[in-house]
CSV table of C-alpha atoms and ligand atoms in Angstrom, one decimal:
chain,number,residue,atom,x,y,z
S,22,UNK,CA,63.1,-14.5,-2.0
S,23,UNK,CA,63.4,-10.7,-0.7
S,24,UNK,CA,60.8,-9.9,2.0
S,25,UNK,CA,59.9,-6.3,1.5
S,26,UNK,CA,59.3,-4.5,4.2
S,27,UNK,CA,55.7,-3.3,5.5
S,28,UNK,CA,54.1,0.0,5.5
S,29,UNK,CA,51.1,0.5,7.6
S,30,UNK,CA,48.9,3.8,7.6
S,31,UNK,CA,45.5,5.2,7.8
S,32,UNK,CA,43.6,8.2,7.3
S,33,UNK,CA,40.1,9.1,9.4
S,34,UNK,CA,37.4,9.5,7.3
S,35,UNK,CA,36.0,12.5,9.6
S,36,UNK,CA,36.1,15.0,6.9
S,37,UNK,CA,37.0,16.7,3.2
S,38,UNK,CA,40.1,15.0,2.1
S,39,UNK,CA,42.2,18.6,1.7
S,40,UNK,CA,44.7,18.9,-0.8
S,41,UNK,CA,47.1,18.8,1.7
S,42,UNK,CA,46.1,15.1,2.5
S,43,UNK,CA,46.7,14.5,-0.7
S,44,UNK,CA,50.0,16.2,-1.5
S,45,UNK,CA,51.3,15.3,1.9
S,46,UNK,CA,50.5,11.7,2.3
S,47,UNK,CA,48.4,9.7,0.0
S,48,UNK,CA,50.1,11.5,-3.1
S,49,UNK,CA,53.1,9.5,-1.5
S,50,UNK,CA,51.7,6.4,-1.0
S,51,UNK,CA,50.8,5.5,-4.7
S,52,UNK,CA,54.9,6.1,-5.0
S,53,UNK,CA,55.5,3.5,-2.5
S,54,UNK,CA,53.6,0.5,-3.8
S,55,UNK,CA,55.8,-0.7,-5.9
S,56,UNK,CA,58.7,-1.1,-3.7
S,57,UNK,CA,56.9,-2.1,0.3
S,58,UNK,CA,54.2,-3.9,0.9
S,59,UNK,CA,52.0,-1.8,1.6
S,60,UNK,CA,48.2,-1.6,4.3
S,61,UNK,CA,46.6,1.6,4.5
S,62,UNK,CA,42.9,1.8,6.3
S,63,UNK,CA,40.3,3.2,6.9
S,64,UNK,CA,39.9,4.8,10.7
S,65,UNK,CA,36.5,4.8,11.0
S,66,UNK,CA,37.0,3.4,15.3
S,67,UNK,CA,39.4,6.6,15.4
S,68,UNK,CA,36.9,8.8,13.9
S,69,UNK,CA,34.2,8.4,16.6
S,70,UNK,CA,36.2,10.1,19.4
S,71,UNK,CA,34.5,12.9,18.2
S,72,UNK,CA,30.9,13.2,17.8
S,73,UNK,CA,30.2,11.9,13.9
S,74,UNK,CA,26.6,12.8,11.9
S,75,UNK,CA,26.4,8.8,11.5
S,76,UNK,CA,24.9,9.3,7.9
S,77,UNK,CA,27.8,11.5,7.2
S,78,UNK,CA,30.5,8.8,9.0
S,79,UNK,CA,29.0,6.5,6.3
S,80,UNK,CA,29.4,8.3,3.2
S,81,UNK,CA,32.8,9.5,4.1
S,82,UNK,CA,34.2,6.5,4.5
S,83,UNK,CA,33.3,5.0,1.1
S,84,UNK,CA,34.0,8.0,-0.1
S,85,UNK,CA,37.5,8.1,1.4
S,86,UNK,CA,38.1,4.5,-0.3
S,87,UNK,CA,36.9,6.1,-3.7
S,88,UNK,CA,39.6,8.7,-3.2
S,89,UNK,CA,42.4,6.7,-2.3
S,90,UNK,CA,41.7,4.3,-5.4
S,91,UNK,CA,41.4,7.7,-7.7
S,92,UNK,CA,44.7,8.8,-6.3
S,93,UNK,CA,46.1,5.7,-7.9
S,94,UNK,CA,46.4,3.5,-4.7
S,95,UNK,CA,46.3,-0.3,-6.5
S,96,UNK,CA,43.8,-2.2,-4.8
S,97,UNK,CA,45.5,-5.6,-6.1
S,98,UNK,CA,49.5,-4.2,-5.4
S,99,UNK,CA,47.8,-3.0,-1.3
S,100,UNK,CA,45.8,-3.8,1.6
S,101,UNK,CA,42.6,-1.3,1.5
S,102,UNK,CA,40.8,-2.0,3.6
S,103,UNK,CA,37.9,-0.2,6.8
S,104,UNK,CA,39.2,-0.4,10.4
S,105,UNK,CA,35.7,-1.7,12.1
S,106,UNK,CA,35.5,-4.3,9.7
S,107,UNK,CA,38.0,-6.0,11.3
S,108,UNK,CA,37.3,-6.7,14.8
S,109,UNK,CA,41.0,-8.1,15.4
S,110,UNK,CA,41.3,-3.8,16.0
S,111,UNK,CA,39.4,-3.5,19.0
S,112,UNK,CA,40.1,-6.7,20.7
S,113,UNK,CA,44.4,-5.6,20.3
S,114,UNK,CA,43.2,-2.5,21.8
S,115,UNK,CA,42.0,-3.8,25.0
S,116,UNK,CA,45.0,-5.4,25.9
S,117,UNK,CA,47.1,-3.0,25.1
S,118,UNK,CA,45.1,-0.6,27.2
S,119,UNK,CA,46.5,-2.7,30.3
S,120,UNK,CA,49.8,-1.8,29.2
S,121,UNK,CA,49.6,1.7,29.1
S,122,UNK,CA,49.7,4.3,31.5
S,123,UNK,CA,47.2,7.1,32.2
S,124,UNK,CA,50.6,8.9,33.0
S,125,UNK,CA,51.8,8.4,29.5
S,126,UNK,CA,48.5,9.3,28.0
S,127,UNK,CA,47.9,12.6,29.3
S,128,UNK,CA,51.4,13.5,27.9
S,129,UNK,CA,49.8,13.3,24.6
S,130,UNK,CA,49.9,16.8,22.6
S,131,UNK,CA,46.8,15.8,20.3
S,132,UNK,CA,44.4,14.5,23.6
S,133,UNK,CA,45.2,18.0,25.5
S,134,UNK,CA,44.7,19.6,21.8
S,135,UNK,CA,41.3,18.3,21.7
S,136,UNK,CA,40.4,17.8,25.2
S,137,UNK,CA,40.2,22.1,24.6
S,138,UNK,CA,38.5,21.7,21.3
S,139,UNK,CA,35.9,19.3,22.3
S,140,UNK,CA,35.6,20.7,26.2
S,141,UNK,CA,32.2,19.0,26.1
S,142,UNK,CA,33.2,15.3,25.4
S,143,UNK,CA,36.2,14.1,26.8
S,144,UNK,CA,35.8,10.8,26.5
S,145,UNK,CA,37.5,7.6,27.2
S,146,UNK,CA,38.2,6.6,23.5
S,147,UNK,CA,39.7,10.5,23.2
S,148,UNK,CA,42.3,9.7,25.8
S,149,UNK,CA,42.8,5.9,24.5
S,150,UNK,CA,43.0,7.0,21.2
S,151,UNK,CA,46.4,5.9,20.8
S,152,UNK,CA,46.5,2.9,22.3
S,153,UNK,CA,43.8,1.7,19.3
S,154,UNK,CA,46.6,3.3,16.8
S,155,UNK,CA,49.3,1.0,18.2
S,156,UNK,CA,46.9,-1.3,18.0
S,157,UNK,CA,46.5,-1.4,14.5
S,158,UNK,CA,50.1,-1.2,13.8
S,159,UNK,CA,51.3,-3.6,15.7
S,160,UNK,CA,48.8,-6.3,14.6
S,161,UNK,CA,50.2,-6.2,11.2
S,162,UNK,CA,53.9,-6.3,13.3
S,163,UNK,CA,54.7,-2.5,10.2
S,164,UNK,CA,58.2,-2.0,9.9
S,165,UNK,CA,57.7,1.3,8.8
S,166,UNK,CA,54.5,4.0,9.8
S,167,UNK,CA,54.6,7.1,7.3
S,168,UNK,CA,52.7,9.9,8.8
S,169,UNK,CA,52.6,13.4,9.4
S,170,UNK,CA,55.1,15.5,12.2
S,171,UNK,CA,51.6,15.6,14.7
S,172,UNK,CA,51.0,11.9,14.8
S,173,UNK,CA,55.5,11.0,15.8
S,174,UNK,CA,54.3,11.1,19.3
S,175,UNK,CA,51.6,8.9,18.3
S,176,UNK,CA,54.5,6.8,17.3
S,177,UNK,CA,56.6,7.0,20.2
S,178,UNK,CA,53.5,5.5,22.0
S,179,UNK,CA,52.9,2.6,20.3
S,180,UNK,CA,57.3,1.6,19.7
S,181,UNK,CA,56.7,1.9,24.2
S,182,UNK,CA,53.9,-0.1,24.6
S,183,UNK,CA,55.2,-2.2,22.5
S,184,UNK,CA,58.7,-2.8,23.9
S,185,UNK,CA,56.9,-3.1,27.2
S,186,UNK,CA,54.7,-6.1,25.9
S,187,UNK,CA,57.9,-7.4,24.5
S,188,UNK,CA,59.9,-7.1,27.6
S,189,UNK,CA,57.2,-9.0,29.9
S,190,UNK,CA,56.8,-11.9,27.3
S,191,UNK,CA,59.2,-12.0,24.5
S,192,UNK,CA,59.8,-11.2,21.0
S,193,UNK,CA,56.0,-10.1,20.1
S,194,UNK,CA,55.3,-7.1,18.4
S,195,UNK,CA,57.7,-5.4,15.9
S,196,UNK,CA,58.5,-2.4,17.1
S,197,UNK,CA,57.8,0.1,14.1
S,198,UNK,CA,59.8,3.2,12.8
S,199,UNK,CA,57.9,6.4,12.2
S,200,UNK,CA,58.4,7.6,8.9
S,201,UNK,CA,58.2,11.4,7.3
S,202,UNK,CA,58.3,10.8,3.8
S,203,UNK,CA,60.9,13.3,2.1
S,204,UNK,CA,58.6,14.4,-0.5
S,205,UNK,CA,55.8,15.4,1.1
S,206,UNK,CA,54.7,18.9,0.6
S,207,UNK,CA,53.5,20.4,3.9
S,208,UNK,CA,50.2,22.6,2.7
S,209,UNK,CA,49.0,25.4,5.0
S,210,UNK,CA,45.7,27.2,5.3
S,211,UNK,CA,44.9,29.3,2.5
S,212,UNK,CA,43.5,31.9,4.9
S,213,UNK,CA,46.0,31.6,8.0
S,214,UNK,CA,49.3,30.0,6.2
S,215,UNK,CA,50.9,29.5,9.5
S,216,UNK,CA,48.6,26.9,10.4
S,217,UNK,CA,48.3,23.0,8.3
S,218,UNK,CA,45.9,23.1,5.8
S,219,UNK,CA,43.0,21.2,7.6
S,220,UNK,CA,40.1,19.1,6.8
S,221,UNK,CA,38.1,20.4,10.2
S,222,UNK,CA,38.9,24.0,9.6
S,223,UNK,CA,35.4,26.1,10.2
S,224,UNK,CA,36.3,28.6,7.1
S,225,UNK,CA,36.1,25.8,3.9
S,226,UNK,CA,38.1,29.2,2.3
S,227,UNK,CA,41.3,27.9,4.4
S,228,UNK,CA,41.3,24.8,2.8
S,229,UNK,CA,40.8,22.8,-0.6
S,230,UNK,CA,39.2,19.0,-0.8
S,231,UNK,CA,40.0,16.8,-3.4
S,232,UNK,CA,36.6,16.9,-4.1
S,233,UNK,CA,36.2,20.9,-4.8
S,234,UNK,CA,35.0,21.2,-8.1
S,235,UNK,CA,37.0,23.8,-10.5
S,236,UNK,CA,35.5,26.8,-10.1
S,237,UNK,CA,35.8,27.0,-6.5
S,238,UNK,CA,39.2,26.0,-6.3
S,239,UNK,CA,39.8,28.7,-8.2
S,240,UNK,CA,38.4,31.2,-6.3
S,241,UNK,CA,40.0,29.9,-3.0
S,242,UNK,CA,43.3,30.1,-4.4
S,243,UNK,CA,42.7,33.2,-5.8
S,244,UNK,CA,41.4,34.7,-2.4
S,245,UNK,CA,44.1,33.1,-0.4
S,246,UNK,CA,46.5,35.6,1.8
S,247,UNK,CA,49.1,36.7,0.7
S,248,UNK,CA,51.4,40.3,1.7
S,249,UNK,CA,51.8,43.2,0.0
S,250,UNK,CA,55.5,42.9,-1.6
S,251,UNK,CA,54.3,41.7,-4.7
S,252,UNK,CA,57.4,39.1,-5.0
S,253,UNK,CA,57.0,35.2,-6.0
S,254,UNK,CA,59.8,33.9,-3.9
S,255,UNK,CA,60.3,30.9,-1.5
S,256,UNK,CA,61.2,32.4,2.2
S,257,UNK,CA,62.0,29.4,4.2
S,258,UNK,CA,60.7,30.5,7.7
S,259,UNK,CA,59.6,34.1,7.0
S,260,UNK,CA,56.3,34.9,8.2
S,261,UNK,CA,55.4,37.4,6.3
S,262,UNK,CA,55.9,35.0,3.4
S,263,UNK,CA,54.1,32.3,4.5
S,264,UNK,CA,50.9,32.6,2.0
S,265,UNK,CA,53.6,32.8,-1.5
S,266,UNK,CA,55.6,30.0,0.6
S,267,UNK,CA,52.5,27.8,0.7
S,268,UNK,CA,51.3,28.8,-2.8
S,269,UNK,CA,54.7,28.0,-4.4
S,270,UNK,CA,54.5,24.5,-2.5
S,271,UNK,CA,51.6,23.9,-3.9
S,272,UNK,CA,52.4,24.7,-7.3
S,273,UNK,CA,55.9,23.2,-7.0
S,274,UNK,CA,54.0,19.9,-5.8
S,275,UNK,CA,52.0,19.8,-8.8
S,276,UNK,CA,54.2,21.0,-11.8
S,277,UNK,CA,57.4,19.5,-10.4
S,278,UNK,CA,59.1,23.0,-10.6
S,279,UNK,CA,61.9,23.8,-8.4
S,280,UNK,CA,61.6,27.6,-6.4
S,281,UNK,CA,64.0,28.7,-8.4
S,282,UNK,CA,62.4,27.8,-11.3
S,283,UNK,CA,59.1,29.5,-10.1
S,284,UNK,CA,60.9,32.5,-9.0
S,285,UNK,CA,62.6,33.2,-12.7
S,286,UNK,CA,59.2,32.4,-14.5
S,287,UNK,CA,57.3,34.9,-12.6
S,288,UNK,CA,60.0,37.6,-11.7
S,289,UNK,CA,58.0,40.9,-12.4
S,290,UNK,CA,54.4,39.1,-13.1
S,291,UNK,CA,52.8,39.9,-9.5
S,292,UNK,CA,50.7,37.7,-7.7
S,293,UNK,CA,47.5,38.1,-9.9
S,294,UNK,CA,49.1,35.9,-12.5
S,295,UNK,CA,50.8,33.4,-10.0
S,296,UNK,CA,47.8,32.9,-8.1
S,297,UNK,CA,45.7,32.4,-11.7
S,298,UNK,CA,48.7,30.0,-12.8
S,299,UNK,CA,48.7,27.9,-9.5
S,300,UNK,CA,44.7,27.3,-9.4
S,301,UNK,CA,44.4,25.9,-13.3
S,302,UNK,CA,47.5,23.8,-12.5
S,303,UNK,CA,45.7,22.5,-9.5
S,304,UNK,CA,42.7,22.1,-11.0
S,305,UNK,CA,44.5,20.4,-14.2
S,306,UNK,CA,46.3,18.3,-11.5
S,307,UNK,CA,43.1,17.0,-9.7
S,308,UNK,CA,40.9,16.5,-12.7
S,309,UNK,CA,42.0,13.2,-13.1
S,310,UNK,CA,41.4,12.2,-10.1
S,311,UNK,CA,38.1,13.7,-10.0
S,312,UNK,CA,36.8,12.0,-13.0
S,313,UNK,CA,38.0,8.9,-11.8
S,314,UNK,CA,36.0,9.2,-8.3
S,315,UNK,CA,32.7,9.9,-10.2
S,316,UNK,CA,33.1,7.0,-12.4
S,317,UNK,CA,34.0,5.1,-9.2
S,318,UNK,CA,30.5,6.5,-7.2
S,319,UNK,CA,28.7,4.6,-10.2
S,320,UNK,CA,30.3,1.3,-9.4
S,321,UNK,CA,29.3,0.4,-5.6
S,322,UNK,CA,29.6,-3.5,-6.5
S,323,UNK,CA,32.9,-3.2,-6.9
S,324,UNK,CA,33.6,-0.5,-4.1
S,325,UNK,CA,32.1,-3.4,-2.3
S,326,UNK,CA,34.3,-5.9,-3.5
S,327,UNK,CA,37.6,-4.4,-2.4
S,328,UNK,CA,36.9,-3.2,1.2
S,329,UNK,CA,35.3,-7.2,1.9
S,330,UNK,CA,38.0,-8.5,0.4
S,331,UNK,CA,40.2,-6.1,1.8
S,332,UNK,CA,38.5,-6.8,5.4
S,333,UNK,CA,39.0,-10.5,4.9
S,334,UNK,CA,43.0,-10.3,3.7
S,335,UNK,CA,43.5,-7.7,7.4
S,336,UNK,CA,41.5,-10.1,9.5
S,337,UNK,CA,43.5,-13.1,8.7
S,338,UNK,CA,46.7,-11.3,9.4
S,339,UNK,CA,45.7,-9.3,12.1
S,340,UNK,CA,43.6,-12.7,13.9
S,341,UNK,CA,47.3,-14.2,13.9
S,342,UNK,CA,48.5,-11.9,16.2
S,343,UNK,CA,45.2,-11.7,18.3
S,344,UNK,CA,45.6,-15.4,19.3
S,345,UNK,CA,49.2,-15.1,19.7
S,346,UNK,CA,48.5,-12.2,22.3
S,347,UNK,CA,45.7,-13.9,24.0
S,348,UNK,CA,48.0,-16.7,24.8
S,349,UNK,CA,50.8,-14.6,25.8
S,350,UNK,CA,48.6,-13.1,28.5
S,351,UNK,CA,47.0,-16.3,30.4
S,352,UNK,CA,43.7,-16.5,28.1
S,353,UNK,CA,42.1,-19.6,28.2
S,354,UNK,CA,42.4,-21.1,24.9
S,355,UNK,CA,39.0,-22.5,23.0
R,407,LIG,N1,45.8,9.1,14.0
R,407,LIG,C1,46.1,9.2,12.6
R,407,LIG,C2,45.7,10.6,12.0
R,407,LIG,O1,44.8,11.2,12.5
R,407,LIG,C3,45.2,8.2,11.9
R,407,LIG,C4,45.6,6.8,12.3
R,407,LIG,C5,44.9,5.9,13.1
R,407,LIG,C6,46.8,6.1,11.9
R,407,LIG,N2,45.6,4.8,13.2
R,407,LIG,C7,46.7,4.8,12.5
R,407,LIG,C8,47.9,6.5,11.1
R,407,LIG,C9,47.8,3.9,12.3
R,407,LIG,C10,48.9,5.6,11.0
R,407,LIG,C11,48.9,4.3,11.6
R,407,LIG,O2,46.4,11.0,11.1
């Protein structure tokens, strides 16, 4: 029998699912279902290094679960499931924290990015924060960890904590490959294109959630910056191109039309047109998966049913590797 190989992944449910989430990551996942065996979660734990509105934290993270099973992630083909539902998370964590180095940590670009963000709570879980994402890949011993360029060093973390564990008391973990999957559109602001299209940007005109209805994505795409050269074409690396760059991403990510392609069609149209083009193909493009998240907010019994289930499937995995760990390090069996 072939074994295929596992994917483990995650997104934090700490706000608006962007279009760039989408286009960049989960878009890709429903691609990969067929052929790995696939866990994707819920990072709720992750979520509260910041300070969460706890009603919010809530309704996010069903409504992150509604949005991956819109997007067309199979609940019966993967592993959905919520990262505090299964304790086996935290208690990896722990360890693991005694194998990793304050040294190591404050190397981290994302804990000095938001130690400056978030000046008024840098906390422990902040500077731990990655030791919890090895954590969770490692319990499920992932082959393969498909995320975006910020989270590689996030990565390179968990493969050296890992190969330490390893080194001090054998073949334990799997030591897991990051993976940037080749078709992922990377989707900038709509207001400052040289920045990543983010879900915590203040100005909700820099970005677009899979949730936006119509109208509005309209009008954001319509209003994003662009320059003054009036010329649909794909500048790899040209700044002053970067808002027709991003715009022809997006549209090339949701027609399937090469640059090229999008060049010839709108040589001599302007942007007006483009712009008009790009938001009813986007809109067109997440209708689908907007109709399917409202039918899905009518149906909690069955929300319910996949993220227990899922909970259960992870826990009996993940406890494997717990005990295994426990007994590595001296615990005293019971
Ligand atoms: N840190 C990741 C992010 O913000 C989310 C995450 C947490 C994750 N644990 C993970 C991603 C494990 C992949 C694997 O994007």
């Amino acid at each position: 029998m072939e074994t295929k190989k596992r994917i483990f992944s995650g997104v934090q449910p700490s706000g608006n699912i962007t279009l760039g989430n989408y286009l960049g990551a989960i878009k890709n996942w429903v691609e990969l279902q067929d052929d790995y065996e696939c866990l994707y979660a819920i990072m709720d734990m992750h979520s509260i290094t910041v300070r969460q509105d706890p009603k919010e934290l809530k309704k996010r993270t069903l409504d992150l679960l509604k949005i991956y099973l819109a997007c067309g992630i199979d609940p019966e083909k993967n592993l959905l499931f919520v990262q505090s539902h299964v304790p086996s998370h935290a208690q990896l964590a722990w360890v693991l924290n005694c194998y990793t180095y304050m040294g190591e940590l404050s190397r981290m670009t994302q804990f000095k990015d938001k130690s400056k963000s978030h000046a008024d709570n840098i906390n422990a879980g902040l500077f731990t924060y990655p030791v919890l994402m090895a954590a969770d890949i490692l319990l499920y011993s992932a082959d393969l960890v498909p995320v975006g360029k910020d989270q590689m060093q996030h990565i390179e973390i968990c493969r050296d904590i890992a190969g330490r564990f390893n080194a001090i008391y054998g073949d334990v973990f799997k030591i897991p490959e990051g993976f940037l999957p080749k078709a992922g559109a990377k989707v900038m602001s709509l207001q400052e294109p040289l920045k990543k299209m983010s879900k915590s940007d203040p100005n909700p005109k820099g970005y677009i959630s899979i949730l936006d209805d119509s109208a509005v994505i309209a009008k954001k795409i319509k209003s994003a910056v662009t320059d003054s050269e009036g010329v649909v074409e794909f500048r790899e690396g040209d700044e002053a191109k970067a808002g027709i760059n991003n715009l022809m991403t997006i549209y090339s990510a949701v027609t399937g039309k090469t640059m090229d392609e999008i060049t010839k069609e709108y040589a001599g149209a302007g942007y007006g047109v483009f712009k008009s083009d790009t938001a009813d193909a986007v809109v067109e493009h997440i209708r689908p998966i907007r109709e399917e998240y409202d039918r899905l907010s009518g149906d909690k019994a069955y929300l319910e049913g996949i993220f227990r289930s899922g909970a259960e499937r992870a826990e009996k995995i993940a406890s494997r590797m717990v005990s295994k760990v426990y007994k590595k390090v001296g615990f005293l069996p019971f």
